[in-house]
PDB file of C-alpha atoms and ligand atoms in Angstrom:
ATOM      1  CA  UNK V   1       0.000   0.000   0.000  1.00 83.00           C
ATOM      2  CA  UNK V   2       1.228   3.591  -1.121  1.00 88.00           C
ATOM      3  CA  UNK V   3       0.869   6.403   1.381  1.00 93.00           C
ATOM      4  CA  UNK V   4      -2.236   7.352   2.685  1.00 96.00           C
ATOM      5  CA  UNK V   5      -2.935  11.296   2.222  1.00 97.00           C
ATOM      6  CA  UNK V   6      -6.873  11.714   2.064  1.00 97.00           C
ATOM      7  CA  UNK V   7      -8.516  15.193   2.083  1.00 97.00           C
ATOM      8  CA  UNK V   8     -12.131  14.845   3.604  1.00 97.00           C
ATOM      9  CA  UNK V   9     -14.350  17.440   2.432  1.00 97.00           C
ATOM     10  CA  UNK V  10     -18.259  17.661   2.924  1.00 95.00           C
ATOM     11  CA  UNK V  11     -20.646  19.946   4.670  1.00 93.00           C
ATOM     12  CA  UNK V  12     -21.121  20.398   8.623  1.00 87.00           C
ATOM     13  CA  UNK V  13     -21.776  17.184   9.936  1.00 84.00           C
ATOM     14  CA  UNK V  14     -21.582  15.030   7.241  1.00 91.00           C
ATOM     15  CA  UNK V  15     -19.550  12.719   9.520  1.00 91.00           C
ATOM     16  CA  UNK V  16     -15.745  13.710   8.664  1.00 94.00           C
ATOM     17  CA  UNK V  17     -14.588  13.943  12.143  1.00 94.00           C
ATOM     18  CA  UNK V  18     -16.163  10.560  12.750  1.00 93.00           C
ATOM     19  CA  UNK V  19     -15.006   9.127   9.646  1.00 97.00           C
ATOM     20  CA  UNK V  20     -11.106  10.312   9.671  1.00 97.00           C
ATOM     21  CA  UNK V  21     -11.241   9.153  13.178  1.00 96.00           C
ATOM     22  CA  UNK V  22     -11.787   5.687  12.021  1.00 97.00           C
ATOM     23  CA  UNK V  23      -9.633   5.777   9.107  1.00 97.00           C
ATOM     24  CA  UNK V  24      -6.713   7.207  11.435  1.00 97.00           C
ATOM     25  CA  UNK V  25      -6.816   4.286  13.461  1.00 97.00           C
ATOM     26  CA  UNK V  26      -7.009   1.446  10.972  1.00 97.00           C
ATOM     27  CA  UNK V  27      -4.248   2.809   8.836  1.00 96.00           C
ATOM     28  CA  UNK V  28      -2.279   4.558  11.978  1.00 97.00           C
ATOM     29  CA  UNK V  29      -1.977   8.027  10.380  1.00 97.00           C
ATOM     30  CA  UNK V  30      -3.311  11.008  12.122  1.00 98.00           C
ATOM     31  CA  UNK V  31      -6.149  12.969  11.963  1.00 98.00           C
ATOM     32  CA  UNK V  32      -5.180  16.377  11.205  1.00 98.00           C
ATOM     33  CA  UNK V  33      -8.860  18.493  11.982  1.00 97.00           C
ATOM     34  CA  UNK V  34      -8.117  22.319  11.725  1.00 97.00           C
ATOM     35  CA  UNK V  35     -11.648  22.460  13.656  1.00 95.00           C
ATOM     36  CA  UNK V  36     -10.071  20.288  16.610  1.00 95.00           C
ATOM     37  CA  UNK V  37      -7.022  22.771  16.120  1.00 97.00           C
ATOM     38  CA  UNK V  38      -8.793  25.736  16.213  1.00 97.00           C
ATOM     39  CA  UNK V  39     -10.792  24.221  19.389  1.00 95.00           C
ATOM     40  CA  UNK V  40      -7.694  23.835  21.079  1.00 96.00           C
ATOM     41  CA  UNK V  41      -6.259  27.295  20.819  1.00 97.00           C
ATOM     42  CA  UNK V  42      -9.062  28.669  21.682  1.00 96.00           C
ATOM     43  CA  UNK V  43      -9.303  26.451  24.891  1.00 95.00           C
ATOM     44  CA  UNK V  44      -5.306  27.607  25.751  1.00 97.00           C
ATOM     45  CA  UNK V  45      -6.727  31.325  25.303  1.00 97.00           C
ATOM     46  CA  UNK V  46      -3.448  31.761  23.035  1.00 97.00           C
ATOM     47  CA  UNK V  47      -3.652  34.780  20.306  1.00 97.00           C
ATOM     48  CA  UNK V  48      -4.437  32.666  17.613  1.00 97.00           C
ATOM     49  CA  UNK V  49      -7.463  31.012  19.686  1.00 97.00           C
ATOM     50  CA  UNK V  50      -8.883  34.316  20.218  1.00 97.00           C
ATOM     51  CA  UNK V  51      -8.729  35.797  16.888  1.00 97.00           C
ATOM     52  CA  UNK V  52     -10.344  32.513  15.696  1.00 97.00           C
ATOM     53  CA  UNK V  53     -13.697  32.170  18.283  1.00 96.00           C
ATOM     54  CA  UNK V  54     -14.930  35.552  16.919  1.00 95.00           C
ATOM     55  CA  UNK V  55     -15.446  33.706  13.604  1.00 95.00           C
ATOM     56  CA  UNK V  56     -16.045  30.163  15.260  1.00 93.00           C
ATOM     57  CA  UNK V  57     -18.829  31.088  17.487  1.00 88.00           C
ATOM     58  CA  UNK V  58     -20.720  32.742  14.155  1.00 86.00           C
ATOM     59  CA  UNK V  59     -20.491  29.710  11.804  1.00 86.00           C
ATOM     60  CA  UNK V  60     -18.014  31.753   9.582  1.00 92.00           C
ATOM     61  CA  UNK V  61     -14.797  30.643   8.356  1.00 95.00           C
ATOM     62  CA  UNK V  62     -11.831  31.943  10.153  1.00 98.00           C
ATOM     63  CA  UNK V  63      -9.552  33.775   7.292  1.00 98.00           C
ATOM     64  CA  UNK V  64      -7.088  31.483   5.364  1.00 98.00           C
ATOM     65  CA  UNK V  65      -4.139  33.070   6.737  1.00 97.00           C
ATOM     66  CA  UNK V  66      -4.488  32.361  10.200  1.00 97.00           C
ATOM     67  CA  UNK V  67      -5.964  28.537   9.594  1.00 98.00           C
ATOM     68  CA  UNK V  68      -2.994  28.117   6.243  1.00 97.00           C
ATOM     69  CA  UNK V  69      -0.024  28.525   8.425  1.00 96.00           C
ATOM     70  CA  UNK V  70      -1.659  26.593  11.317  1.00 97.00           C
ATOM     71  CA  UNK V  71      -2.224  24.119   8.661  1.00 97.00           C
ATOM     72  CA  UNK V  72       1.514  24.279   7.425  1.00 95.00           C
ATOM     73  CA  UNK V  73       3.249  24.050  10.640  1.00 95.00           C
ATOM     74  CA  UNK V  74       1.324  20.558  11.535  1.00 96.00           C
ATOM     75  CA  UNK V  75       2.004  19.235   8.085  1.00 94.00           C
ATOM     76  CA  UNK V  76       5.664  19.355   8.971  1.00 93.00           C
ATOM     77  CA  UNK V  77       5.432  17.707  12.635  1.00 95.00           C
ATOM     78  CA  UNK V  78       7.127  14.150  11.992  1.00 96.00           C
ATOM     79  CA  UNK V  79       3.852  11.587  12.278  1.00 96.00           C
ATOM     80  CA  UNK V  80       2.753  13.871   9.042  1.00 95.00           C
ATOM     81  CA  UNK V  81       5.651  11.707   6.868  1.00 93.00           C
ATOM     82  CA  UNK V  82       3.832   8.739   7.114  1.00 93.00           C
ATOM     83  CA  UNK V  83       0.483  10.018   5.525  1.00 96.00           C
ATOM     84  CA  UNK V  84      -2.310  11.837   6.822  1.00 97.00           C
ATOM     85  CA  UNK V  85      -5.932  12.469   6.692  1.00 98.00           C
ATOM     86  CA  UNK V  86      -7.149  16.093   5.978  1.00 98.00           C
ATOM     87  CA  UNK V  87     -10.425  16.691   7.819  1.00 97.00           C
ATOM     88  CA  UNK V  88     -11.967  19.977   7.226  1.00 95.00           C
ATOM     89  CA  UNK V  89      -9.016  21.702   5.007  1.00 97.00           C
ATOM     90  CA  UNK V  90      -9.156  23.267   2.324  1.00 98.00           C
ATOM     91  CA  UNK V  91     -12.032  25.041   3.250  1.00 97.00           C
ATOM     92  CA  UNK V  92     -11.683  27.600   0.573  1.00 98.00           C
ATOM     93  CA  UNK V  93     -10.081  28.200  -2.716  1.00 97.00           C
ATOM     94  CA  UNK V  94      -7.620  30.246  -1.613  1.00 98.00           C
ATOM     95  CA  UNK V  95      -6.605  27.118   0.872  1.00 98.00           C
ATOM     96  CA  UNK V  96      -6.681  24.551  -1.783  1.00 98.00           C
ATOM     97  CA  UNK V  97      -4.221  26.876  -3.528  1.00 97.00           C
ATOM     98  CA  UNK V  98      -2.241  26.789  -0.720  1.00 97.00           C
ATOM     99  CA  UNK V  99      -2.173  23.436  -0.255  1.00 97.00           C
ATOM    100  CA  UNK V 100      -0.986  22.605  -3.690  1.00 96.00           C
ATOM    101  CA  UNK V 101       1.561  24.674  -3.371  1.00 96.00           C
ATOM    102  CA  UNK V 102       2.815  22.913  -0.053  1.00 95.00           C
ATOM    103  CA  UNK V 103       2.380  19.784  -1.472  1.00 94.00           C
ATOM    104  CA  UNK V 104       4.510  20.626  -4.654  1.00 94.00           C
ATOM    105  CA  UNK V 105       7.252  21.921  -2.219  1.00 92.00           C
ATOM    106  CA  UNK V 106       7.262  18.996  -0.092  1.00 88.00           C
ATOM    107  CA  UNK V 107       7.233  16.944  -3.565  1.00 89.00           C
ATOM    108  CA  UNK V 108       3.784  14.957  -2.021  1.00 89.00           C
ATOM    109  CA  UNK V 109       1.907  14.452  -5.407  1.00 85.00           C
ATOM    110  CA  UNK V 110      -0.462  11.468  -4.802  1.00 88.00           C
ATOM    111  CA  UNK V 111      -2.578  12.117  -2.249  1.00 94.00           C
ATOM    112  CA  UNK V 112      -6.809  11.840  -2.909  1.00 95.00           C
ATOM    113  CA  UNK V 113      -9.617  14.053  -2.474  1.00 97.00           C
ATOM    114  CA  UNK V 114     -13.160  12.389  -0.943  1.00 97.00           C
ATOM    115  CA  UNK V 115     -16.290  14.372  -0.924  1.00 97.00           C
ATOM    116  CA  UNK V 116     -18.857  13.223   1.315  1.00 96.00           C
ATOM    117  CA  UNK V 117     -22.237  13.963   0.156  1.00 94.00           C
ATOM    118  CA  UNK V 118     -25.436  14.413   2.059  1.00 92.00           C
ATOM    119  CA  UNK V 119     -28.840  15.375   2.869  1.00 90.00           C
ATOM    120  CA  UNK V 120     -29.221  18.944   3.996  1.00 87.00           C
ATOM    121  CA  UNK V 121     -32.085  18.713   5.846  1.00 85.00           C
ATOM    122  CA  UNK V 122     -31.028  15.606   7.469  1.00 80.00           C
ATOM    123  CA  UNK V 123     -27.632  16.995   8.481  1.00 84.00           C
ATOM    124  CA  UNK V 124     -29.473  19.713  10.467  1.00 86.00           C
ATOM    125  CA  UNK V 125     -31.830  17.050  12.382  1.00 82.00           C
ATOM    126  CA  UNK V 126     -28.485  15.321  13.143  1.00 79.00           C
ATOM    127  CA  UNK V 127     -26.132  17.684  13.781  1.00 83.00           C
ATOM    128  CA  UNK V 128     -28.436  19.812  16.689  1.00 88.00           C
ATOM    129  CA  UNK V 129     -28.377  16.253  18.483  1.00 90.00           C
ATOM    130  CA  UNK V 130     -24.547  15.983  18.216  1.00 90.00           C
ATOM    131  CA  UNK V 131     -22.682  15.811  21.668  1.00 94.00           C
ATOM    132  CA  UNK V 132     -19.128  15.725  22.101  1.00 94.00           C
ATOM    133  CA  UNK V 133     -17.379  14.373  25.253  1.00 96.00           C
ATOM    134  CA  UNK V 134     -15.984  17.038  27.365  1.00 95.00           C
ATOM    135  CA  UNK V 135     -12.619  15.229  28.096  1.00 95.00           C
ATOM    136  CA  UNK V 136     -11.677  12.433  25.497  1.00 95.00           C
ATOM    137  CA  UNK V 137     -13.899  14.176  22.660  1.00 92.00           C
ATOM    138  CA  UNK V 138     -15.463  11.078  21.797  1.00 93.00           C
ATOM    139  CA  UNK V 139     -18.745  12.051  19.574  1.00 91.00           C
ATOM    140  CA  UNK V 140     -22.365  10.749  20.328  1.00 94.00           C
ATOM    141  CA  UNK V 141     -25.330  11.300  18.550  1.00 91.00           C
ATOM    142  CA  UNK V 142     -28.657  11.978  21.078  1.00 92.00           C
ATOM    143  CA  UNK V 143     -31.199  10.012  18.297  1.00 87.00           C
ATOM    144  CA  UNK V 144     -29.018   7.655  16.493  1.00 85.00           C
ATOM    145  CA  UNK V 145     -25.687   6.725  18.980  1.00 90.00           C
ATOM    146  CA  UNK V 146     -26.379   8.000  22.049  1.00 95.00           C
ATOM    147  CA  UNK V 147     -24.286   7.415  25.145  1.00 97.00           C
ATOM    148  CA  UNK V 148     -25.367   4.233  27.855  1.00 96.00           C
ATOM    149  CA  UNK V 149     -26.312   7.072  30.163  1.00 94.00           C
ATOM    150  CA  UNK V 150     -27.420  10.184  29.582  1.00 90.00           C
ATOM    151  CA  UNK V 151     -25.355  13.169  28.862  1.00 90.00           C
ATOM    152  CA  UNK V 152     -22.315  10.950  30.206  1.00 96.00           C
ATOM    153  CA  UNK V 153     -19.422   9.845  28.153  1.00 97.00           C
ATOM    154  CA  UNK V 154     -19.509   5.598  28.095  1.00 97.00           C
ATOM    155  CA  UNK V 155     -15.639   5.998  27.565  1.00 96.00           C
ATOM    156  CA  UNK V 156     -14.507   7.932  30.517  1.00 96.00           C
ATOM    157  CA  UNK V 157     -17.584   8.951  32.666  1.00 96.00           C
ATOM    158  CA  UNK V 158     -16.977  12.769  31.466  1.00 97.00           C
ATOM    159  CA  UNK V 159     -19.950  15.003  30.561  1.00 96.00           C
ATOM    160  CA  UNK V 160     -21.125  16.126  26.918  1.00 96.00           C
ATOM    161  CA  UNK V 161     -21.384  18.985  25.948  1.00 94.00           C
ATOM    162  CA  UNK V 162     -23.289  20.627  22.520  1.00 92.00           C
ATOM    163  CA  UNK V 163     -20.466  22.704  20.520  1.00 87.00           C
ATOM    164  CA  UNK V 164     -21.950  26.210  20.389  1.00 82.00           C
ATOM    165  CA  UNK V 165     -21.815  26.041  16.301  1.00 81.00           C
ATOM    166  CA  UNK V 166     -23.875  23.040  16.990  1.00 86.00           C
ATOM    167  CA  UNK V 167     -27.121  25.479  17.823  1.00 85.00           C
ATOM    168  CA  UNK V 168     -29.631  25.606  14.596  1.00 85.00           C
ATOM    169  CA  UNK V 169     -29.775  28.973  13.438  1.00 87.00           C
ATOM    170  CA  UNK V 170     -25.359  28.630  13.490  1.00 86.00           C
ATOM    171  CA  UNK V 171     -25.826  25.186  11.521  1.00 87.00           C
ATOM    172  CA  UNK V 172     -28.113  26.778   9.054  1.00 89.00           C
ATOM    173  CA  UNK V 173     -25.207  29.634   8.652  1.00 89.00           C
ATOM    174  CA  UNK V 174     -22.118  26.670   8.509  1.00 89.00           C
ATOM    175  CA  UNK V 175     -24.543  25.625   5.434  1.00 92.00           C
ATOM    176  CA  UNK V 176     -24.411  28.920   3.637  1.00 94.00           C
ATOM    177  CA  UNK V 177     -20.925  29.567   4.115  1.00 94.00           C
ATOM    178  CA  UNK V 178     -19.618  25.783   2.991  1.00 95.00           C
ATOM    179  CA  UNK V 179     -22.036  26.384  -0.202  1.00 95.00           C
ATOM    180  CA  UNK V 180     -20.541  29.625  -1.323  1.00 97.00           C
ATOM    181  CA  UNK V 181     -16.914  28.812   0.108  1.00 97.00           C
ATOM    182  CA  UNK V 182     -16.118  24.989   0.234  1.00 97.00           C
ATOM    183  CA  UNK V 183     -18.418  23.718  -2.488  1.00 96.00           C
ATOM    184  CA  UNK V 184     -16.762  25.441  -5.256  1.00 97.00           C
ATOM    185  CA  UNK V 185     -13.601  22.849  -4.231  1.00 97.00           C
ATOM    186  CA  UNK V 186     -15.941  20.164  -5.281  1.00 96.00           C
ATOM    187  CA  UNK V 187     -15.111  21.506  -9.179  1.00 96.00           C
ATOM    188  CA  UNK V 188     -11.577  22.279  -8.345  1.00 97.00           C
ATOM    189  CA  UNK V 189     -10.585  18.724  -7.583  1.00 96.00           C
ATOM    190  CA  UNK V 190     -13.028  17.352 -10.255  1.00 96.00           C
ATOM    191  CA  UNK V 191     -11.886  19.512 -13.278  1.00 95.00           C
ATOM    192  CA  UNK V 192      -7.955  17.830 -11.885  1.00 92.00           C
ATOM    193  CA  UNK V 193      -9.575  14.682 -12.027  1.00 90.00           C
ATOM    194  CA  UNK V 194      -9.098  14.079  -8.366  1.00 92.00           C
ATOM    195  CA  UNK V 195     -12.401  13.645  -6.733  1.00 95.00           C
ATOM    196  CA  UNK V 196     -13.941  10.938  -5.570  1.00 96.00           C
ATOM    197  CA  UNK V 197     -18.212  11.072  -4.336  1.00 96.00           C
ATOM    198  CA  UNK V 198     -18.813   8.801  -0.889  1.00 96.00           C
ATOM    199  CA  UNK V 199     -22.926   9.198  -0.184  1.00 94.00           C
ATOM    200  CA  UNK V 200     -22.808   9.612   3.266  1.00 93.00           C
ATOM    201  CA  UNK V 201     -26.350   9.833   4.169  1.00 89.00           C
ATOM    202  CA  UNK V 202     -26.632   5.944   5.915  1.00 85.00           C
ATOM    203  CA  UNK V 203     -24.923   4.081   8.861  1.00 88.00           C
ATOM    204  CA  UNK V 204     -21.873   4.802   9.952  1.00 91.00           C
ATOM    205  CA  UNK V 205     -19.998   1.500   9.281  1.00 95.00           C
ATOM    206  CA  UNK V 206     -21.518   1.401   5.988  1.00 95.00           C
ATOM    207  CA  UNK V 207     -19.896   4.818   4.882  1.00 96.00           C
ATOM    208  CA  UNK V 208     -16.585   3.534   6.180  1.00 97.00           C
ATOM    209  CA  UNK V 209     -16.991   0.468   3.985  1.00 97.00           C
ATOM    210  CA  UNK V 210     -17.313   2.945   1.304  1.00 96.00           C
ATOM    211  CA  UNK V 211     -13.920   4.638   1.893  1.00 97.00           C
ATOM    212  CA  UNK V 212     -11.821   2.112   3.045  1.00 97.00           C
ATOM    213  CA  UNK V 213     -12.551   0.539  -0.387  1.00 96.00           C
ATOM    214  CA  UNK V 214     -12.075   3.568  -2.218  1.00 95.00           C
ATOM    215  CA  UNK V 215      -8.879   4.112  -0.404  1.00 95.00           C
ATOM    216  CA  UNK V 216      -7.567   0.463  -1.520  1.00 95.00           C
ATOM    217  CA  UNK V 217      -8.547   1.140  -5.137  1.00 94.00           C
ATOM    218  CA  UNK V 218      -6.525   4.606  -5.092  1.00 92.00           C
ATOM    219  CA  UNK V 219      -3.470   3.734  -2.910  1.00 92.00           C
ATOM    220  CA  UNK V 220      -2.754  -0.003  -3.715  1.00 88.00           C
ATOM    221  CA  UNK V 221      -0.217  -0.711  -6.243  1.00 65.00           C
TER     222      UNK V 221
HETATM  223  P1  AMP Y 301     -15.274  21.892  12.174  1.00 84.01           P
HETATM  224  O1  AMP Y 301     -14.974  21.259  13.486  1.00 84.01           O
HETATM  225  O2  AMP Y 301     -14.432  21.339  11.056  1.00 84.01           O
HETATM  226  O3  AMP Y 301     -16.726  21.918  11.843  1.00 84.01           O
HETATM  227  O4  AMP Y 301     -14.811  23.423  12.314  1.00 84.01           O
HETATM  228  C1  AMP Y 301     -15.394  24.298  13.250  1.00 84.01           C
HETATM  229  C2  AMP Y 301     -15.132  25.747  12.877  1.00 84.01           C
HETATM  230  O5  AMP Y 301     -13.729  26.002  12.842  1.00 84.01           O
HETATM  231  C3  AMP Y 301     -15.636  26.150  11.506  1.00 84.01           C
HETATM  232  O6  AMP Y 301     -17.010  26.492  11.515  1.00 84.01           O
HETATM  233  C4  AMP Y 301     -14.745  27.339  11.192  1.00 84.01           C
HETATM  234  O7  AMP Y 301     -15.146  28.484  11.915  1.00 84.01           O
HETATM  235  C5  AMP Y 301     -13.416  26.894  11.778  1.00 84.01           C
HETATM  236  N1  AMP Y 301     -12.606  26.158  10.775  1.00 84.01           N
HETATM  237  C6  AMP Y 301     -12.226  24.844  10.814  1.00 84.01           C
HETATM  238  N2  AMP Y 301     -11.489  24.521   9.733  1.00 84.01           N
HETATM  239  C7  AMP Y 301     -11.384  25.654   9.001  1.00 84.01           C
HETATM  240  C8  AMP Y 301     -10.765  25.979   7.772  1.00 84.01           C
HETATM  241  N3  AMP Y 301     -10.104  25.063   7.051  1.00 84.01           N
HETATM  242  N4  AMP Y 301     -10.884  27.264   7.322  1.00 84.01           N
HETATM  243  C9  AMP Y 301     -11.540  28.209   8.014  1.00 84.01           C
HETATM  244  N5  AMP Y 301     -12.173  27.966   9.170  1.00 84.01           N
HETATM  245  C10 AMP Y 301     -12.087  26.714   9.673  1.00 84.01           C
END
């Protein structure tokens, strides 16, 4: 098997995080989430983290600069050289751009692009019952995987919490901004021949089935 390097794009909850989660551990490359990144800095209360919740807390994107050269700096940490798996970046043009141009410097140039493609409507239902552990960040859904008792984490016994971009009227806004902003990457990778369409809309495990054999197909041989 060549080197892994996926890029998972799709709309708010159309089960990335879950998905490059799963795909990190079977194939023991990590996750790189700029979301989980951003998360984090805003949690240390360090200068980037407070720049970013502004834009965070309103659904919008943060601007490329600040999230590229996060982005840049964790491709060149060391478990990055042994493949990786994009979730949520590029988010933009201008960050598929700049991504390219990484990748050309670094001389990466097979890597594959996975759009996951889902309901709207459905994704809104789901996503306002989304909780995330408050310690280990394990992710339950209230309707279709919730936890063994309520509001608690089955892993580690910490509470959930709802992210506040979790709330409806934000979700509804994450919608508008990934169809004017991140949708227009579905072309970009498709006119470079690069895309590949996962429907996303059923069960978990099913979905993975999906990708892990689209993943064999792309980086066997
Ligand atoms: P996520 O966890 O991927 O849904 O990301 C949560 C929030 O972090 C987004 O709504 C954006 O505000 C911000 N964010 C994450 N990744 C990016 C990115 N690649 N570009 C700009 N903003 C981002």
């Amino acid at each position: 098997m060549n080197m892994i390097r996926l890029l998972l794009i799709g709309p708010p909850g159309a089960g990335k995080g879950t998905q490059a989660s799963i795909i990190s551990k079977k194939y023991n490359i990590p996750q790189i989430a700029t979301g989980d990144m951003l998360r984090q800095e805003v949690k240390n209360a360090t200068d980037l983290g407070s720049k970013a919740k502004v834009y965070m807390d309103k659904g919008e994107l943060v601007p490329d600069s600040l999230v590229i050269s996060m982005l840049e700096k964790r491709l060149k940490e060391k478990d990055a050289g042994k493949g990786f798996i994009l979730d949520g970046f590029p988010r933009t043009v201008a960050q598929a751009d700049a991504l390219d141009k990484k990748f050309k410097e670094l001389k990466i140039n097979n890597f594959a692009v996975m759009e996951l493609k889902v309901n709207e409507e459905s994704i809104i239902r789901r996503l306002s019952a989304r909780r995330v552990c408050s310690s280990c960040g394990k992710i339950y859904n209230m309707i279709t995987e919730p936890p063994k008792k309520d509001e608690v984490c089955d892993e580690c016994s910490a509470g959930l919490y709802q992210r506040d971009d979790d709330k409806e009227s934000t979700i509804r806004e994450r919608f508008r901004v990934y169809n004017s902003k991140t949708a227009p990457l579905i072309e970009y990778y498709s006119k470079k021949g690069m895309l590949k369409t996962v429907h996303a809309d059923g069960e978990i495990e099913a979905i993975n089935k999906s990708i892990v054999s689209l993943i064999e197909k792309v980086f066997n041989g």
